[in-house]
């Protein structure tokens, strides 16, 4: 590396550290927006991670926004739209026109109804209306701030906000119906039940024996690790703690581990863990211990 390159890297480091601090303070708000745009706290976290990664790359390449918040929200917003396009195509339903015209729509709504709306209810709004409602009525952005994020006019924002608010009022007045139950893989549920039983018994040797050689661990918002030897150490932290109780359940219809307080094992979960299986082995662990912000809007239930 040349001297000029060394100087460039040195000059970038303070900006990266400043960005890292700002990003950490915005992470929960970014997730609240992304999860409501795509209707999932799990997919919302993926979008937040993508947005932050793109932000770090941009700053390393010399881009430095005047204001971090609207810039990051714009990146997350575009990532959410990309996610919705891909999901629409995978389901055989093209919605490119609706998504691409988001900057041409906007309106005005009631903040209390928006804040209390479920992710499923918000997903019934078109993307443009959902975006305006979440930014204005859930996160409290001004029209000017929304304009900075979407790079569009107040008139366009007001239009989508108005229509979105009207749509949510109708949904709030309608009787709520329970979502249809999804068919669960009995083998996955049995494996998860065995995992939970071993964990609550602190039989971590059994769990280490179930790890695949190339197992992947993600402690969301903290670290990632690969490989059986390294991931095996993950259980050691839980062995030293007493603040958890595991139970099988469903998160957004997916088999999951709900982590509750030992004093209130039947109480609301503090966070959750997802386990991926491959050929009877644990191929992936995604633990949300350090990302409690994902519990905002989470749809969960105990095992039926």
PDB file of C-alpha atoms in Angstrom:
ATOM      1  CA  UNK A   1       0.000   0.000   0.000  1.00  0.00           C
ATOM      2  CA  UNK A   2       1.376   3.430  -0.972  1.00  0.00           C
ATOM      3  CA  UNK A   3       1.751   6.377   1.372  1.00  0.00           C
ATOM      4  CA  UNK A   4      -1.204   8.185  -0.223  1.00  0.00           C
ATOM      5  CA  UNK A   5      -3.359   5.069   0.214  1.00  0.00           C
ATOM      6  CA  UNK A   6      -2.342   4.864   3.871  1.00  0.00           C
ATOM      7  CA  UNK A   7      -3.356   8.485   4.341  1.00  0.00           C
ATOM      8  CA  UNK A   8      -6.704   7.869   2.630  1.00  0.00           C
ATOM      9  CA  UNK A   9      -7.445   4.908   4.890  1.00  0.00           C
ATOM     10  CA  UNK A  10      -6.424   6.885   7.982  1.00  0.00           C
ATOM     11  CA  UNK A  11      -8.701   9.760   6.943  1.00  0.00           C
ATOM     12  CA  UNK A  12     -11.622   7.373   6.444  1.00  0.00           C
ATOM     13  CA  UNK A  13     -11.399   5.666   9.846  1.00  0.00           C
ATOM     14  CA  UNK A  14     -12.810   8.579  11.909  1.00  0.00           C
ATOM     15  CA  UNK A  15     -15.750   8.854   9.483  1.00  0.00           C
ATOM     16  CA  UNK A  16     -16.395   5.131   9.776  1.00  0.00           C
ATOM     17  CA  UNK A  17     -16.349   5.270  13.567  1.00  0.00           C
ATOM     18  CA  UNK A  18     -18.712   8.252  13.560  1.00  0.00           C
ATOM     19  CA  UNK A  19     -21.010   6.459  11.138  1.00  0.00           C
ATOM     20  CA  UNK A  20     -20.925   3.312  13.264  1.00  0.00           C
ATOM     21  CA  UNK A  21     -22.079   5.287  16.317  1.00  0.00           C
ATOM     22  CA  UNK A  22     -24.895   6.992  14.423  1.00  0.00           C
ATOM     23  CA  UNK A  23     -25.973   3.741  12.777  1.00  0.00           C
ATOM     24  CA  UNK A  24     -26.160   2.005  16.152  1.00  0.00           C
ATOM     25  CA  UNK A  25     -28.438   4.736  17.506  1.00  0.00           C
ATOM     26  CA  UNK A  26     -30.698   4.488  14.428  1.00  0.00           C
ATOM     27  CA  UNK A  27     -30.830   0.709  14.157  1.00  0.00           C
ATOM     28  CA  UNK A  28     -34.079   0.193  16.081  1.00  0.00           C
ATOM     29  CA  UNK A  29     -35.875   2.898  14.059  1.00  0.00           C
ATOM     30  CA  UNK A  30     -34.534   1.507  10.800  1.00  0.00           C
ATOM     31  CA  UNK A  31     -35.807  -1.926  11.781  1.00  0.00           C
ATOM     32  CA  UNK A  32     -39.200  -0.561  12.763  1.00  0.00           C
ATOM     33  CA  UNK A  33     -39.501   0.957   9.297  1.00  0.00           C
ATOM     34  CA  UNK A  34     -38.138  -1.999   7.342  1.00  0.00           C
ATOM     35  CA  UNK A  35     -40.214  -4.618   9.194  1.00  0.00           C
ATOM     36  CA  UNK A  36     -43.399  -2.669   8.516  1.00  0.00           C
ATOM     37  CA  UNK A  37     -42.525  -2.219   4.865  1.00  0.00           C
ATOM     38  CA  UNK A  38     -42.051  -5.950   4.263  1.00  0.00           C
ATOM     39  CA  UNK A  39     -44.342  -7.398   6.945  1.00  0.00           C
ATOM     40  CA  UNK A  40     -41.718  -9.374   8.869  1.00  0.00           C
ATOM     41  CA  UNK A  41     -39.381  -8.586  11.755  1.00  0.00           C
ATOM     42  CA  UNK A  42     -36.983 -11.275  10.491  1.00  0.00           C
ATOM     43  CA  UNK A  43     -36.844  -9.994   6.917  1.00  0.00           C
ATOM     44  CA  UNK A  44     -36.751  -6.457   8.296  1.00  0.00           C
ATOM     45  CA  UNK A  45     -33.510  -7.267  10.125  1.00  0.00           C
ATOM     46  CA  UNK A  46     -32.015  -8.598   6.877  1.00  0.00           C
ATOM     47  CA  UNK A  47     -32.871  -5.305   5.198  1.00  0.00           C
ATOM     48  CA  UNK A  48     -31.320  -3.277   8.026  1.00  0.00           C
ATOM     49  CA  UNK A  49     -28.117  -5.302   7.777  1.00  0.00           C
ATOM     50  CA  UNK A  50     -28.025  -4.783   4.005  1.00  0.00           C
ATOM     51  CA  UNK A  51     -28.567  -1.033   4.405  1.00  0.00           C
ATOM     52  CA  UNK A  52     -25.824  -0.695   7.013  1.00  0.00           C
ATOM     53  CA  UNK A  53     -23.404  -2.750   4.928  1.00  0.00           C
ATOM     54  CA  UNK A  54     -24.047  -0.516   1.908  1.00  0.00           C
ATOM     55  CA  UNK A  55     -23.539   2.542   4.095  1.00  0.00           C
ATOM     56  CA  UNK A  56     -20.155   1.311   5.323  1.00  0.00           C
ATOM     57  CA  UNK A  57     -19.043   0.532   1.760  1.00  0.00           C
ATOM     58  CA  UNK A  58     -20.119   3.962   0.535  1.00  0.00           C
ATOM     59  CA  UNK A  59     -18.202   5.761   3.286  1.00  0.00           C
ATOM     60  CA  UNK A  60     -15.111   3.650   2.669  1.00  0.00           C
ATOM     61  CA  UNK A  61     -15.359   4.740  -0.955  1.00  0.00           C
ATOM     62  CA  UNK A  62     -15.357   8.388   0.045  1.00  0.00           C
ATOM     63  CA  UNK A  63     -19.084   9.196   0.192  1.00  0.00           C
ATOM     64  CA  UNK A  64     -20.058  11.171   3.281  1.00  0.00           C
ATOM     65  CA  UNK A  65     -23.668  12.338   3.534  1.00  0.00           C
ATOM     66  CA  UNK A  66     -24.473  15.705   5.068  1.00  0.00           C
ATOM     67  CA  UNK A  67     -27.043  14.001   7.294  1.00  0.00           C
ATOM     68  CA  UNK A  68     -26.790  10.318   8.126  1.00  0.00           C
ATOM     69  CA  UNK A  69     -30.402   9.579   9.106  1.00  0.00           C
ATOM     70  CA  UNK A  70     -32.253  10.416   5.854  1.00  0.00           C
ATOM     71  CA  UNK A  71     -29.403   8.874   3.866  1.00  0.00           C
ATOM     72  CA  UNK A  72     -29.600   5.571   5.763  1.00  0.00           C
ATOM     73  CA  UNK A  73     -33.396   5.520   5.640  1.00  0.00           C
ATOM     74  CA  UNK A  74     -33.208   6.042   1.877  1.00  0.00           C
ATOM     75  CA  UNK A  75     -30.856   3.059   1.540  1.00  0.00           C
ATOM     76  CA  UNK A  76     -33.149   0.929   3.736  1.00  0.00           C
ATOM     77  CA  UNK A  77     -36.184   2.122   1.800  1.00  0.00           C
ATOM     78  CA  UNK A  78     -34.662   1.099  -1.539  1.00  0.00           C
ATOM     79  CA  UNK A  79     -33.552  -2.241  -0.093  1.00  0.00           C
ATOM     80  CA  UNK A  80     -37.117  -2.863   1.118  1.00  0.00           C
ATOM     81  CA  UNK A  81     -38.507  -2.108  -2.341  1.00  0.00           C
ATOM     82  CA  UNK A  82     -35.983  -4.470  -3.923  1.00  0.00           C
ATOM     83  CA  UNK A  83     -37.042  -7.157  -1.452  1.00  0.00           C
ATOM     84  CA  UNK A  84     -40.741  -6.616  -2.300  1.00  0.00           C
ATOM     85  CA  UNK A  85     -40.015  -6.823  -6.029  1.00  0.00           C
ATOM     86  CA  UNK A  86     -38.114 -10.074  -5.631  1.00  0.00           C
ATOM     87  CA  UNK A  87     -40.849 -11.561  -3.464  1.00  0.00           C
ATOM     88  CA  UNK A  88     -43.522 -10.485  -5.936  1.00  0.00           C
ATOM     89  CA  UNK A  89     -41.638 -12.142  -8.794  1.00  0.00           C
ATOM     90  CA  UNK A  90     -41.061 -15.329  -6.789  1.00  0.00           C
ATOM     91  CA  UNK A  91     -44.810 -15.529  -6.185  1.00  0.00           C
ATOM     92  CA  UNK A  92     -45.562 -14.924  -9.838  1.00  0.00           C
ATOM     93  CA  UNK A  93     -47.073 -11.489  -9.251  1.00  0.00           C
ATOM     94  CA  UNK A  94     -45.318  -8.593 -10.909  1.00  0.00           C
ATOM     95  CA  UNK A  95     -45.805  -5.296  -9.124  1.00  0.00           C
ATOM     96  CA  UNK A  96     -43.037  -3.260 -10.723  1.00  0.00           C
ATOM     97  CA  UNK A  97     -45.324  -0.404 -11.780  1.00  0.00           C
ATOM     98  CA  UNK A  98     -46.773   0.069  -8.316  1.00  0.00           C
ATOM     99  CA  UNK A  99     -43.373  -0.075  -6.660  1.00  0.00           C
ATOM    100  CA  UNK A 100     -41.620   2.152  -9.146  1.00  0.00           C
ATOM    101  CA  UNK A 101     -44.236   4.896  -8.816  1.00  0.00           C
ATOM    102  CA  UNK A 102     -43.850   5.178  -5.050  1.00  0.00           C
ATOM    103  CA  UNK A 103     -42.340   8.642  -5.423  1.00  0.00           C
ATOM    104  CA  UNK A 104     -45.540   9.841  -7.181  1.00  0.00           C
ATOM    105  CA  UNK A 105     -47.901   8.953  -4.324  1.00  0.00           C
ATOM    106  CA  UNK A 106     -48.418  10.281  -0.765  1.00  0.00           C
ATOM    107  CA  UNK A 107     -51.091  11.328   1.901  1.00  0.00           C
ATOM    108  CA  UNK A 108     -52.305  11.951   5.638  1.00  0.00           C
ATOM    109  CA  UNK A 109     -53.379   9.504   8.610  1.00  0.00           C
ATOM    110  CA  UNK A 110     -54.108   9.010  12.371  1.00  0.00           C
ATOM    111  CA  UNK A 111     -50.915   8.252  14.331  1.00  0.00           C
ATOM    112  CA  UNK A 112     -52.572   6.102  16.978  1.00  0.00           C
ATOM    113  CA  UNK A 113     -54.195   3.788  14.420  1.00  0.00           C
ATOM    114  CA  UNK A 114     -50.898   3.471  12.547  1.00  0.00           C
ATOM    115  CA  UNK A 115     -48.921   2.726  15.717  1.00  0.00           C
ATOM    116  CA  UNK A 116     -51.393   0.018  16.752  1.00  0.00           C
ATOM    117  CA  UNK A 117     -51.694  -1.551  13.299  1.00  0.00           C
ATOM    118  CA  UNK A 118     -50.268  -5.060  12.976  1.00  0.00           C
ATOM    119  CA  UNK A 119     -47.663  -5.898  10.354  1.00  0.00           C
ATOM    120  CA  UNK A 120     -50.340  -7.890   8.496  1.00  0.00           C
ATOM    121  CA  UNK A 121     -52.640  -4.847   8.389  1.00  0.00           C
ATOM    122  CA  UNK A 122     -49.885  -2.552   7.169  1.00  0.00           C
ATOM    123  CA  UNK A 123     -49.048  -5.041   4.416  1.00  0.00           C
ATOM    124  CA  UNK A 124     -52.565  -4.561   3.009  1.00  0.00           C
ATOM    125  CA  UNK A 125     -51.636  -1.009   2.030  1.00  0.00           C
ATOM    126  CA  UNK A 126     -49.850  -0.409  -1.285  1.00  0.00           C
ATOM    127  CA  UNK A 127     -46.104   0.163  -0.785  1.00  0.00           C
ATOM    128  CA  UNK A 128     -46.300   3.916  -1.410  1.00  0.00           C
ATOM    129  CA  UNK A 129     -49.021   4.424   1.180  1.00  0.00           C
ATOM    130  CA  UNK A 130     -47.345   2.071   3.652  1.00  0.00           C
ATOM    131  CA  UNK A 131     -44.083   3.980   3.320  1.00  0.00           C
ATOM    132  CA  UNK A 132     -45.698   7.364   3.955  1.00  0.00           C
ATOM    133  CA  UNK A 133     -47.756   6.111   6.906  1.00  0.00           C
ATOM    134  CA  UNK A 134     -44.851   4.386   8.647  1.00  0.00           C
ATOM    135  CA  UNK A 135     -42.433   7.289   8.217  1.00  0.00           C
ATOM    136  CA  UNK A 136     -44.956   9.953   9.287  1.00  0.00           C
ATOM    137  CA  UNK A 137     -47.317   8.284  11.755  1.00  0.00           C
ATOM    138  CA  UNK A 138     -45.199   5.497  13.246  1.00  0.00           C
ATOM    139  CA  UNK A 139     -41.717   7.037  13.249  1.00  0.00           C
ATOM    140  CA  UNK A 140     -42.732  10.686  13.447  1.00  0.00           C
ATOM    141  CA  UNK A 141     -40.764  12.083  10.508  1.00  0.00           C
ATOM    142  CA  UNK A 142     -41.804  15.478   9.180  1.00  0.00           C
ATOM    143  CA  UNK A 143     -42.900  15.904   5.570  1.00  0.00           C
ATOM    144  CA  UNK A 144     -39.580  17.609   4.888  1.00  0.00           C
ATOM    145  CA  UNK A 145     -37.648  14.650   6.349  1.00  0.00           C
ATOM    146  CA  UNK A 146     -39.751  12.188   4.360  1.00  0.00           C
ATOM    147  CA  UNK A 147     -39.015  14.243   1.255  1.00  0.00           C
ATOM    148  CA  UNK A 148     -35.275  13.925   1.983  1.00  0.00           C
ATOM    149  CA  UNK A 149     -35.585  10.163   2.373  1.00  0.00           C
ATOM    150  CA  UNK A 150     -37.747   9.553  -0.702  1.00  0.00           C
ATOM    151  CA  UNK A 151     -36.404  12.489  -2.716  1.00  0.00           C
ATOM    152  CA  UNK A 152     -39.930  13.553  -3.623  1.00  0.00           C
ATOM    153  CA  UNK A 153     -42.315  16.475  -3.087  1.00  0.00           C
ATOM    154  CA  UNK A 154     -44.591  17.370  -0.179  1.00  0.00           C
ATOM    155  CA  UNK A 155     -47.563  17.093  -2.525  1.00  0.00           C
ATOM    156  CA  UNK A 156     -46.698  13.531  -3.437  1.00  0.00           C
ATOM    157  CA  UNK A 157     -46.125  12.594   0.217  1.00  0.00           C
ATOM    158  CA  UNK A 158     -49.424  14.105   1.345  1.00  0.00           C
ATOM    159  CA  UNK A 159     -51.329  12.157  -1.303  1.00  0.00           C
ATOM    160  CA  UNK A 160     -50.032   8.737  -0.271  1.00  0.00           C
ATOM    161  CA  UNK A 161     -50.343   9.574   3.423  1.00  0.00           C
ATOM    162  CA  UNK A 162     -54.010  10.542   3.015  1.00  0.00           C
ATOM    163  CA  UNK A 163     -54.915   7.372   1.130  1.00  0.00           C
ATOM    164  CA  UNK A 164     -52.895   5.210   3.523  1.00  0.00           C
ATOM    165  CA  UNK A 165     -54.642   6.706   6.552  1.00  0.00           C
ATOM    166  CA  UNK A 166     -58.041   6.131   4.991  1.00  0.00           C
ATOM    167  CA  UNK A 167     -57.093   2.517   4.276  1.00  0.00           C
ATOM    168  CA  UNK A 168     -55.935   1.900   7.847  1.00  0.00           C
ATOM    169  CA  UNK A 169     -59.078   3.436   9.292  1.00  0.00           C
ATOM    170  CA  UNK A 170     -61.163   0.966   7.314  1.00  0.00           C
ATOM    171  CA  UNK A 171     -58.975  -1.940   8.423  1.00  0.00           C
ATOM    172  CA  UNK A 172     -59.161  -0.816  12.066  1.00  0.00           C
ATOM    173  CA  UNK A 173     -62.960  -0.700  11.894  1.00  0.00           C
ATOM    174  CA  UNK A 174     -63.260  -4.153  10.323  1.00  0.00           C
ATOM    175  CA  UNK A 175     -63.439  -7.297  12.531  1.00  0.00           C
ATOM    176  CA  UNK A 176     -60.045  -8.923  12.912  1.00  0.00           C
ATOM    177  CA  UNK A 177     -59.676 -12.457  11.637  1.00  0.00           C
ATOM    178  CA  UNK A 178     -57.095 -14.926  12.908  1.00  0.00           C
ATOM    179  CA  UNK A 179     -54.435 -15.717  10.284  1.00  0.00           C
ATOM    180  CA  UNK A 180     -54.667 -19.212   8.797  1.00  0.00           C
ATOM    181  CA  UNK A 181     -52.443 -21.768  10.475  1.00  0.00           C
ATOM    182  CA  UNK A 182     -49.554 -23.034   8.414  1.00  0.00           C
ATOM    183  CA  UNK A 183     -48.768 -26.709   8.159  1.00  0.00           C
ATOM    184  CA  UNK A 184     -45.730 -27.398  10.330  1.00  0.00           C
ATOM    185  CA  UNK A 185     -43.025 -29.928   9.624  1.00  0.00           C
ATOM    186  CA  UNK A 186     -43.427 -32.431  12.457  1.00  0.00           C
ATOM    187  CA  UNK A 187     -39.825 -33.548  12.220  1.00  0.00           C
ATOM    188  CA  UNK A 188     -38.562 -29.973  12.560  1.00  0.00           C
ATOM    189  CA  UNK A 189     -40.830 -29.397  15.547  1.00  0.00           C
ATOM    190  CA  UNK A 190     -39.661 -32.623  17.178  1.00  0.00           C
ATOM    191  CA  UNK A 191     -36.017 -31.668  16.629  1.00  0.00           C
ATOM    192  CA  UNK A 192     -36.664 -28.219  18.025  1.00  0.00           C
ATOM    193  CA  UNK A 193     -38.403 -29.721  21.054  1.00  0.00           C
ATOM    194  CA  UNK A 194     -35.405 -31.983  21.694  1.00  0.00           C
ATOM    195  CA  UNK A 195     -33.074 -28.980  21.340  1.00  0.00           C
ATOM    196  CA  UNK A 196     -35.118 -26.971  23.846  1.00  0.00           C
ATOM    197  CA  UNK A 197     -35.257 -29.874  26.326  1.00  0.00           C
ATOM    198  CA  UNK A 198     -31.471 -30.308  26.157  1.00  0.00           C
ATOM    199  CA  UNK A 199     -30.915 -26.573  26.509  1.00  0.00           C
ATOM    200  CA  UNK A 200     -33.152 -26.244  29.569  1.00  0.00           C
ATOM    201  CA  UNK A 201     -31.361 -29.257  31.084  1.00  0.00           C
ATOM    202  CA  UNK A 202     -28.019 -27.572  30.259  1.00  0.00           C
ATOM    203  CA  UNK A 203     -27.001 -30.675  28.340  1.00  0.00           C
ATOM    204  CA  UNK A 204     -24.726 -28.681  26.059  1.00  0.00           C
ATOM    205  CA  UNK A 205     -22.510 -31.635  25.153  1.00  0.00           C
ATOM    206  CA  UNK A 206     -25.485 -33.209  23.383  1.00  0.00           C
ATOM    207  CA  UNK A 207     -26.135 -29.969  21.504  1.00  0.00           C
ATOM    208  CA  UNK A 208     -22.490 -29.602  20.478  1.00  0.00           C
ATOM    209  CA  UNK A 209     -22.693 -33.118  19.099  1.00  0.00           C
ATOM    210  CA  UNK A 210     -25.569 -32.024  16.833  1.00  0.00           C
ATOM    211  CA  UNK A 211     -23.611 -29.203  15.209  1.00  0.00           C
ATOM    212  CA  UNK A 212     -22.714 -29.589  11.541  1.00  0.00           C
ATOM    213  CA  UNK A 213     -19.047 -29.075  10.727  1.00  0.00           C
ATOM    214  CA  UNK A 214     -19.839 -25.914   8.756  1.00  0.00           C
ATOM    215  CA  UNK A 215     -22.511 -24.600  11.149  1.00  0.00           C
ATOM    216  CA  UNK A 216     -23.085 -20.830  11.073  1.00  0.00           C
ATOM    217  CA  UNK A 217     -23.915 -18.690  14.095  1.00  0.00           C
ATOM    218  CA  UNK A 218     -25.334 -15.185  14.037  1.00  0.00           C
ATOM    219  CA  UNK A 219     -25.733 -13.261  17.270  1.00  0.00           C
ATOM    220  CA  UNK A 220     -27.766 -10.562  15.577  1.00  0.00           C
ATOM    221  CA  UNK A 221     -26.322  -7.076  16.050  1.00  0.00           C
ATOM    222  CA  UNK A 222     -23.201  -8.535  17.695  1.00  0.00           C
ATOM    223  CA  UNK A 223     -21.187 -11.168  15.769  1.00  0.00           C
ATOM    224  CA  UNK A 224     -21.091 -13.956  13.195  1.00  0.00           C
ATOM    225  CA  UNK A 225     -19.110 -17.177  13.442  1.00  0.00           C
ATOM    226  CA  UNK A 226     -18.583 -20.299  11.326  1.00  0.00           C
ATOM    227  CA  UNK A 227     -17.456 -23.790  12.146  1.00  0.00           C
ATOM    228  CA  UNK A 228     -18.312 -26.406  14.746  1.00  0.00           C
ATOM    229  CA  UNK A 229     -15.403 -25.672  17.055  1.00  0.00           C
ATOM    230  CA  UNK A 230     -16.058 -21.934  17.325  1.00  0.00           C
ATOM    231  CA  UNK A 231     -19.843 -22.169  17.450  1.00  0.00           C
ATOM    232  CA  UNK A 232     -19.579 -24.799  20.178  1.00  0.00           C
ATOM    233  CA  UNK A 233     -18.315 -22.036  22.473  1.00  0.00           C
ATOM    234  CA  UNK A 234     -21.664 -20.266  22.036  1.00  0.00           C
ATOM    235  CA  UNK A 235     -23.262 -22.694  24.479  1.00  0.00           C
ATOM    236  CA  UNK A 236     -20.700 -21.805  27.130  1.00  0.00           C
ATOM    237  CA  UNK A 237     -22.169 -18.327  27.537  1.00  0.00           C
ATOM    238  CA  UNK A 238     -25.598 -19.753  28.241  1.00  0.00           C
ATOM    239  CA  UNK A 239     -24.090 -22.283  30.660  1.00  0.00           C
ATOM    240  CA  UNK A 240     -22.880 -19.362  32.788  1.00  0.00           C
ATOM    241  CA  UNK A 241     -26.204 -17.501  32.781  1.00  0.00           C
ATOM    242  CA  UNK A 242     -29.474 -18.151  34.605  1.00  0.00           C
ATOM    243  CA  UNK A 243     -31.724 -15.475  33.088  1.00  0.00           C
ATOM    244  CA  UNK A 244     -33.270 -17.620  30.359  1.00  0.00           C
ATOM    245  CA  UNK A 245     -35.887 -20.315  29.837  1.00  0.00           C
ATOM    246  CA  UNK A 246     -36.458 -21.872  26.410  1.00  0.00           C
ATOM    247  CA  UNK A 247     -39.792 -22.966  24.919  1.00  0.00           C
ATOM    248  CA  UNK A 248     -40.838 -24.042  21.444  1.00  0.00           C
ATOM    249  CA  UNK A 249     -43.119 -21.689  19.565  1.00  0.00           C
ATOM    250  CA  UNK A 250     -43.864 -19.988  16.295  1.00  0.00           C
ATOM    251  CA  UNK A 251     -42.494 -16.658  15.092  1.00  0.00           C
ATOM    252  CA  UNK A 252     -44.253 -15.353  11.990  1.00  0.00           C
ATOM    253  CA  UNK A 253     -45.426 -18.919  11.391  1.00  0.00           C
ATOM    254  CA  UNK A 254     -41.903 -20.366  11.594  1.00  0.00           C
ATOM    255  CA  UNK A 255     -40.744 -22.846  14.244  1.00  0.00           C
ATOM    256  CA  UNK A 256     -38.678 -20.904  16.754  1.00  0.00           C
ATOM    257  CA  UNK A 257     -37.361 -20.906  20.295  1.00  0.00           C
ATOM    258  CA  UNK A 258     -39.056 -18.360  22.538  1.00  0.00           C
ATOM    259  CA  UNK A 259     -36.785 -17.202  25.359  1.00  0.00           C
ATOM    260  CA  UNK A 260     -38.581 -16.157  28.543  1.00  0.00           C
ATOM    261  CA  UNK A 261     -37.633 -15.362  32.114  1.00  0.00           C
ATOM    262  CA  UNK A 262     -37.201 -18.394  34.426  1.00  0.00           C
ATOM    263  CA  UNK A 263     -39.484 -16.616  36.917  1.00  0.00           C
ATOM    264  CA  UNK A 264     -42.194 -16.272  34.259  1.00  0.00           C
ATOM    265  CA  UNK A 265     -41.709 -19.126  31.777  1.00  0.00           C
ATOM    266  CA  UNK A 266     -45.254 -18.608  30.470  1.00  0.00           C
ATOM    267  CA  UNK A 267     -44.788 -14.854  30.146  1.00  0.00           C
ATOM    268  CA  UNK A 268     -44.012 -12.871  27.003  1.00  0.00           C
ATOM    269  CA  UNK A 269     -40.729 -13.775  25.279  1.00  0.00           C
ATOM    270  CA  UNK A 270     -37.767 -11.468  25.744  1.00  0.00           C
ATOM    271  CA  UNK A 271     -36.263 -12.566  22.425  1.00  0.00           C
ATOM    272  CA  UNK A 272     -36.208 -15.591  20.118  1.00  0.00           C
ATOM    273  CA  UNK A 273     -33.831 -17.951  18.325  1.00  0.00           C
ATOM    274  CA  UNK A 274     -34.136 -19.588  14.908  1.00  0.00           C
ATOM    275  CA  UNK A 275     -32.508 -22.940  14.150  1.00  0.00           C
ATOM    276  CA  UNK A 276     -31.790 -24.295  10.657  1.00  0.00           C
ATOM    277  CA  UNK A 277     -31.400 -28.034  10.157  1.00  0.00           C
ATOM    278  CA  UNK A 278     -29.669 -29.990   7.421  1.00  0.00           C
ATOM    279  CA  UNK A 279     -29.481 -33.776   7.316  1.00  0.00           C
ATOM    280  CA  UNK A 280     -30.419 -33.975  10.981  1.00  0.00           C
ATOM    281  CA  UNK A 281     -27.654 -31.575  12.028  1.00  0.00           C
ATOM    282  CA  UNK A 282     -27.774 -27.976  13.225  1.00  0.00           C
ATOM    283  CA  UNK A 283     -26.681 -25.952  10.191  1.00  0.00           C
ATOM    284  CA  UNK A 284     -27.475 -22.480  11.494  1.00  0.00           C
ATOM    285  CA  UNK A 285     -28.320 -20.609  14.687  1.00  0.00           C
ATOM    286  CA  UNK A 286     -29.736 -17.093  14.567  1.00  0.00           C
ATOM    287  CA  UNK A 287     -29.991 -15.681  18.085  1.00  0.00           C
ATOM    288  CA  UNK A 288     -31.708 -12.301  18.650  1.00  0.00           C
ATOM    289  CA  UNK A 289     -30.437 -11.819  22.232  1.00  0.00           C
ATOM    290  CA  UNK A 290     -28.734  -8.523  21.334  1.00  0.00           C
ATOM    291  CA  UNK A 291     -31.495  -7.317  18.999  1.00  0.00           C
ATOM    292  CA  UNK A 292     -34.489  -6.904  21.292  1.00  0.00           C
ATOM    293  CA  UNK A 293     -35.807  -4.154  18.995  1.00  0.00           C
ATOM    294  CA  UNK A 294     -37.168  -6.897  16.698  1.00  0.00           C
ATOM    295  CA  UNK A 295     -39.798  -7.696  19.339  1.00  0.00           C
ATOM    296  CA  UNK A 296     -41.651  -4.513  18.344  1.00  0.00           C
ATOM    297  CA  UNK A 297     -44.524  -5.789  16.205  1.00  0.00           C
ATOM    298  CA  UNK A 298     -43.492  -9.458  16.500  1.00  0.00           C
ATOM    299  CA  UNK A 299     -46.214 -12.012  15.825  1.00  0.00           C
ATOM    300  CA  UNK A 300     -45.612 -15.140  17.882  1.00  0.00           C
ATOM    301  CA  UNK A 301     -47.426 -17.969  19.595  1.00  0.00           C
ATOM    302  CA  UNK A 302     -46.677 -21.034  21.666  1.00  0.00           C
ATOM    303  CA  UNK A 303     -46.495 -24.375  19.913  1.00  0.00           C
ATOM    304  CA  UNK A 304     -50.025 -25.508  18.958  1.00  0.00           C
TER     305      UNK A 304
END
